[in-house]
Short mmCIF file of C-alpha atoms in Angstrom, two decimals:
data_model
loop_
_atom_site.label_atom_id
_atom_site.label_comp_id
_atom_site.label_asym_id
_atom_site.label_seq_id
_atom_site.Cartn_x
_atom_site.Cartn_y
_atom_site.Cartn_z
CA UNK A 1 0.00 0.00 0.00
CA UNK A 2 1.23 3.76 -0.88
CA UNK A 3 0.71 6.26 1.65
CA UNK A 4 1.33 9.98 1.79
CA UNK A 5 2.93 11.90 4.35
CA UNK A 6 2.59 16.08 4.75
CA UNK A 7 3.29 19.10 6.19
CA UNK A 8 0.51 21.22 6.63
CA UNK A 9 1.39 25.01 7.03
CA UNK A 10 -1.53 26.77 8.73
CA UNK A 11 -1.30 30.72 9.46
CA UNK A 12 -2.59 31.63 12.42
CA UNK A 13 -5.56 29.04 12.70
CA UNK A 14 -8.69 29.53 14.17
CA UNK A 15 -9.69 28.07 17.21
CA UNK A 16 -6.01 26.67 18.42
CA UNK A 17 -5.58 28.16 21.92
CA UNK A 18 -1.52 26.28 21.49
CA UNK A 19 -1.59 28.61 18.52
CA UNK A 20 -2.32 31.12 20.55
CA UNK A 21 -0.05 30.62 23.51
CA UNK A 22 2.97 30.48 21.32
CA UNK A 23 3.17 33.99 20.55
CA UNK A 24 3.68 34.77 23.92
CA UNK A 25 7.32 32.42 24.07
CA UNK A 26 9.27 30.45 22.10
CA UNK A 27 8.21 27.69 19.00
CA UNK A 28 6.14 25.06 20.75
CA UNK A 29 6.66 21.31 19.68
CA UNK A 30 5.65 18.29 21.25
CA UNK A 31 2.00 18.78 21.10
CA UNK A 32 -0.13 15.66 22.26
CA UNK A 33 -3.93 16.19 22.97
CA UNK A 34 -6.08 13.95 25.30
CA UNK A 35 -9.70 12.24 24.30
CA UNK A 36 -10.59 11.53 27.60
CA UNK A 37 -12.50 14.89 29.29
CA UNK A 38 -11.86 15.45 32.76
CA UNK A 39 -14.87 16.14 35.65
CA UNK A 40 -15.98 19.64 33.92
CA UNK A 41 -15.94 17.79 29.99
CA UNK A 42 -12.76 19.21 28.88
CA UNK A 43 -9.66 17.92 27.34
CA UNK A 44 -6.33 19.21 27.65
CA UNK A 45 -3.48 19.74 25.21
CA UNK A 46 -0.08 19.48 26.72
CA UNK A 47 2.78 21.18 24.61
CA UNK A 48 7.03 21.89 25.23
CA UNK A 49 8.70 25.50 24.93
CA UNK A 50 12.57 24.76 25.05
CA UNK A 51 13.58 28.15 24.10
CA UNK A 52 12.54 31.97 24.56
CA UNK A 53 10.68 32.88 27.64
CA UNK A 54 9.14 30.16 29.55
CA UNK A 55 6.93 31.73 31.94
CA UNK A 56 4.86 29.60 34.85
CA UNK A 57 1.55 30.31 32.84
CA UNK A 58 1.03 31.33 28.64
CA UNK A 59 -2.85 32.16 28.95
CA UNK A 60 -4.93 29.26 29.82
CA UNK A 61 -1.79 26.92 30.18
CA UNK A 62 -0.37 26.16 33.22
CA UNK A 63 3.48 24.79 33.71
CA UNK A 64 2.90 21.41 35.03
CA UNK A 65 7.31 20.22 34.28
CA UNK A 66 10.15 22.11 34.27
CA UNK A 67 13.90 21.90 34.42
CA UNK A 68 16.87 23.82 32.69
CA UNK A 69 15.94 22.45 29.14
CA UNK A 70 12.31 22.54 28.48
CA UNK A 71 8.79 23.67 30.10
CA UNK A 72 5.77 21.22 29.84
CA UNK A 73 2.37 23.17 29.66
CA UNK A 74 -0.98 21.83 29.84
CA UNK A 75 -4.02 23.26 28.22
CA UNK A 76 -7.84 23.14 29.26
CA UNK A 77 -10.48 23.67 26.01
CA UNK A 78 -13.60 22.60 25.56
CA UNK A 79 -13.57 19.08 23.25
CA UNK A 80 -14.75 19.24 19.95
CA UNK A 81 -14.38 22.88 19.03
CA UNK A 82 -12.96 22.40 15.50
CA UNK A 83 -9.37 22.56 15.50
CA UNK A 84 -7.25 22.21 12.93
CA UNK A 85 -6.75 18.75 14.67
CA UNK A 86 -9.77 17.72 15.13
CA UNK A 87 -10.72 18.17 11.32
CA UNK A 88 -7.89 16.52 10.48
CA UNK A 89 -8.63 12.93 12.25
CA UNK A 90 -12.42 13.82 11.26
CA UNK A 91 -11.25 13.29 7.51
CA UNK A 92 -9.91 9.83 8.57
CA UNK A 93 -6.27 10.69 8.11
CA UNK A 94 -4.08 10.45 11.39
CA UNK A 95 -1.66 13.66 12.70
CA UNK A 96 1.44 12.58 13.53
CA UNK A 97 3.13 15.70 15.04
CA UNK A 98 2.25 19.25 15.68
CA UNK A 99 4.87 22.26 16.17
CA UNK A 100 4.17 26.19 16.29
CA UNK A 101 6.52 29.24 15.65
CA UNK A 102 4.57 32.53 16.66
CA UNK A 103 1.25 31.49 15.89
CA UNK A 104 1.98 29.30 12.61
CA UNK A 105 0.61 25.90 12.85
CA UNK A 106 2.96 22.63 11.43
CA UNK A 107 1.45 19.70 11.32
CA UNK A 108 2.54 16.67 10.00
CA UNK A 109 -0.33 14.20 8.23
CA UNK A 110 -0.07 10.61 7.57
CA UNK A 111 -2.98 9.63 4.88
CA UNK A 112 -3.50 6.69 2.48
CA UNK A 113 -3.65 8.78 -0.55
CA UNK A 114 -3.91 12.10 -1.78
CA UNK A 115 -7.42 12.25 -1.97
CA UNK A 116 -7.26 12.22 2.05
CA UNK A 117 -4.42 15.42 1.56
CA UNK A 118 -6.93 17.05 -0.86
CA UNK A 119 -10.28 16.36 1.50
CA UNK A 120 -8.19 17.63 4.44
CA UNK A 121 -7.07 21.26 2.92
CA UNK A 122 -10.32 21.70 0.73
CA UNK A 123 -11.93 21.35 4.72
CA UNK A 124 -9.36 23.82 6.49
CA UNK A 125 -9.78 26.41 3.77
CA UNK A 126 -13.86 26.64 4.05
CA UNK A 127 -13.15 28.16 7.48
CA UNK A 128 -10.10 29.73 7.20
CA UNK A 129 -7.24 31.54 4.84
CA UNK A 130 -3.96 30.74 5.05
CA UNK A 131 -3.50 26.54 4.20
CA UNK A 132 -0.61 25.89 2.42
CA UNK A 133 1.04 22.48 2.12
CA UNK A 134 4.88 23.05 2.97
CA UNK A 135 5.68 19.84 2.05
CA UNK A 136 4.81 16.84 0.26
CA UNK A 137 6.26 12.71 0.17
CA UNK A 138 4.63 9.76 -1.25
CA UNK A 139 6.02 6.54 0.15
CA UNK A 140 6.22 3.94 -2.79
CA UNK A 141 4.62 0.96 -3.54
CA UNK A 142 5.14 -2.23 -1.35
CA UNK A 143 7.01 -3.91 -4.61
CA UNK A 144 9.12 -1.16 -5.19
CA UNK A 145 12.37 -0.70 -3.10
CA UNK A 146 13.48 2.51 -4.05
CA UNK A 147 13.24 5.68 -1.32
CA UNK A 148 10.37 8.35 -1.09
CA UNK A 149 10.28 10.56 -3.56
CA UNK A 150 8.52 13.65 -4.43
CA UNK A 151 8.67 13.96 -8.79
CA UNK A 152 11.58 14.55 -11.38
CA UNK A 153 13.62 17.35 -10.34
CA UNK A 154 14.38 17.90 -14.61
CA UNK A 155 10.79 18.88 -14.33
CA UNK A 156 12.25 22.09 -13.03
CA UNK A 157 14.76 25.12 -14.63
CA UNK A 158 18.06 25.34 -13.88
CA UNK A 159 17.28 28.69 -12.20
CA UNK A 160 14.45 26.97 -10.13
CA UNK A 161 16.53 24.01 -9.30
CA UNK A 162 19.19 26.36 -7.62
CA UNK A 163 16.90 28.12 -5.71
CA UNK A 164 15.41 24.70 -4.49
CA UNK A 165 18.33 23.49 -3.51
CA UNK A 166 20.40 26.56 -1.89
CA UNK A 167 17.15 27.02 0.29
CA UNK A 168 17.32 23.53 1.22
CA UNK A 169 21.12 23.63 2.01
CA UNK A 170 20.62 27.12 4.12
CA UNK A 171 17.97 25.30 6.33
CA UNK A 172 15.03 27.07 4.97
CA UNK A 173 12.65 24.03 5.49
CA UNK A 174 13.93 23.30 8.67
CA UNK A 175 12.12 23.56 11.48
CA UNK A 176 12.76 26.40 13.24
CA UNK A 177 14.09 27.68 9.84
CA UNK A 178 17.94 28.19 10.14
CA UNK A 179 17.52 30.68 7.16
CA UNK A 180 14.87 33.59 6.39
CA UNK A 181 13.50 34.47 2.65
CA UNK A 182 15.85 38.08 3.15
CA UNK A 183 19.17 35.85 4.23
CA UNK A 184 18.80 33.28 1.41
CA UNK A 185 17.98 35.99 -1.46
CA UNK A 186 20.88 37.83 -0.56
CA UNK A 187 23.10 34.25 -0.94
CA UNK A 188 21.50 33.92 -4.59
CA UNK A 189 22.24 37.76 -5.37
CA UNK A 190 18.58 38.37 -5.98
CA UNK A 191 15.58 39.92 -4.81
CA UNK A 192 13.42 38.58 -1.55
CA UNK A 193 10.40 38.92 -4.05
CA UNK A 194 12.23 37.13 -6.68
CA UNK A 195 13.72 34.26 -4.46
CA UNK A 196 10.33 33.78 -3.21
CA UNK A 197 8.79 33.80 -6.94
CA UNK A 198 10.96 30.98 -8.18
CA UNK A 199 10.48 29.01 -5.03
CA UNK A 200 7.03 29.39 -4.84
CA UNK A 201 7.16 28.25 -8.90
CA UNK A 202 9.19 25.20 -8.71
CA UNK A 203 6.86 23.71 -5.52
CA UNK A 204 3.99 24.34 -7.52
CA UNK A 205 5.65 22.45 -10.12
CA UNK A 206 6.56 19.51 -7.97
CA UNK A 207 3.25 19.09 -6.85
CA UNK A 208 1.89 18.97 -10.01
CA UNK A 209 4.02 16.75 -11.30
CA UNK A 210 3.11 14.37 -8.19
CA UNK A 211 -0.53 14.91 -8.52
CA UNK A 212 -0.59 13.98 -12.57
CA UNK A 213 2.06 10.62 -11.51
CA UNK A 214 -0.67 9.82 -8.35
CA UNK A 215 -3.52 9.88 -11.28
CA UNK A 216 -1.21 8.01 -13.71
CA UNK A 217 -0.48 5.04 -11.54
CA UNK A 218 -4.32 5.27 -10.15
CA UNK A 219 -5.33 4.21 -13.79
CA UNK A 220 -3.09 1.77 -14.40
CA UNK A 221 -3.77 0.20 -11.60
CA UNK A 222 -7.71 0.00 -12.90
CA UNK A 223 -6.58 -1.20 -15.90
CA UNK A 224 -4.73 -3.82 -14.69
CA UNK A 225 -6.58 -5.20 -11.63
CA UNK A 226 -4.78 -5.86 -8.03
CA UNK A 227 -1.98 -8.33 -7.99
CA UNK A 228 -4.36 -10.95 -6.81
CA UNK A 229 -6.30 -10.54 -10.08
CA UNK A 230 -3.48 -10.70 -12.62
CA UNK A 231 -2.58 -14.14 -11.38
#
């Protein structure tokens, strides 16, 4: 089985109180939520600050562990008020981590296909602006050895290629980025508009060349029948 794994970048998203909180310190990680409400019907999230200030309480979120290295908060919220969470797993797909950097949500997706990556952002964008998938890797198919990959990188110009790659080298998609837009432009001797241009250019192309292979294989896989069937 093929499965697809993403990162889903979400600008300040509505109705995430971690969201929220992480304005007021460092980037969060470590995000788990519980299912279970407590006594008064709510849940709590339960998040890590390792850098910036680390105050004893960020809002609603109390420090409940702390040492030299890291604070543990925990959360209150009411349970089911539409998260970006929450609509994730209610599309079926699972989250597999969750980070914030000054109110920008991260969160990594696992889903069978990319009809589950489609369902989810087609959801997230009917209540909100700002849904962008950072990035996007397709696992391959149980009878094929080779690695993940994303498309053909000769789908791309020379010019986009190097821009592609020098962000990747600086760090750019790192996370916290170890490189800004401004830092990265200036490396390429261009433009922060024009860096951002080309980049912006060569994902689009990526995942369109992924999207026309996923609808490729999906018909030749009609055509043919499962394995089970061809024998």
């Amino acid at each position: 089985m093929e499965g697809i794994r993403a990162e889903l970048v979400v600008e300040d998203p509505h109705r995430c109180d971690v969201a929220a909180a992480s304005r007021d310190c460092g980037p969060v990680s470590s995000v788990s939520r519980s299912v279970v409400p407590d006594a008064e019907g709510r849940v709590h999230d339960e998040f890590t600050v390792r850098e910036g200030d680390r105050p004893a309480t960020l809002g609603d979120a109390t420090a409940i562990f702390r040492d030299d290295r890291r604070t543990i908060y925990r959360l209150p919220r009411p349970q089911g008020k539409g998260c970006v969470c929450e609509c994730i797993e209610r599309e079926g797909c699972t989250v597999r981590d969750v980070q914030v950097v000054d109110g920008t949500l991260f969160v990594t997706v696992l889903a069978r296909d990319l009809d589950g990556i489609r369902a989810i952002v087609s959801t997230l964008r009917e209540a909100q602006d700002g849904v962008k998938v950072g990035k996007l890797l397709r696992a391959p198919p149980e009878d094929d050895e080779g690695r993940l990959w994303v498309t053909d990188p000769e789908d791309l110009t020379t010019r986009q290629r190097e821009v592609l790659e020098t962000a990747y080298e600086m760090g750019y998609f790192e996370y916290p980025r170890n490189a800004s837009a401004e830092v990265i432009a200036d490396e390429l001797g261009v433009a922060t508009p024009t860096f951002t241009e080309h980049l912006a250019a060569a994902q689009r192309k990526l995942l369109e060349r992924l999207l026309e292979n996923s609808n490729c294989r999906s018909d030749a896989t009609s055509r043919q029948g499962s394995p089970k069937e061809r024998q």
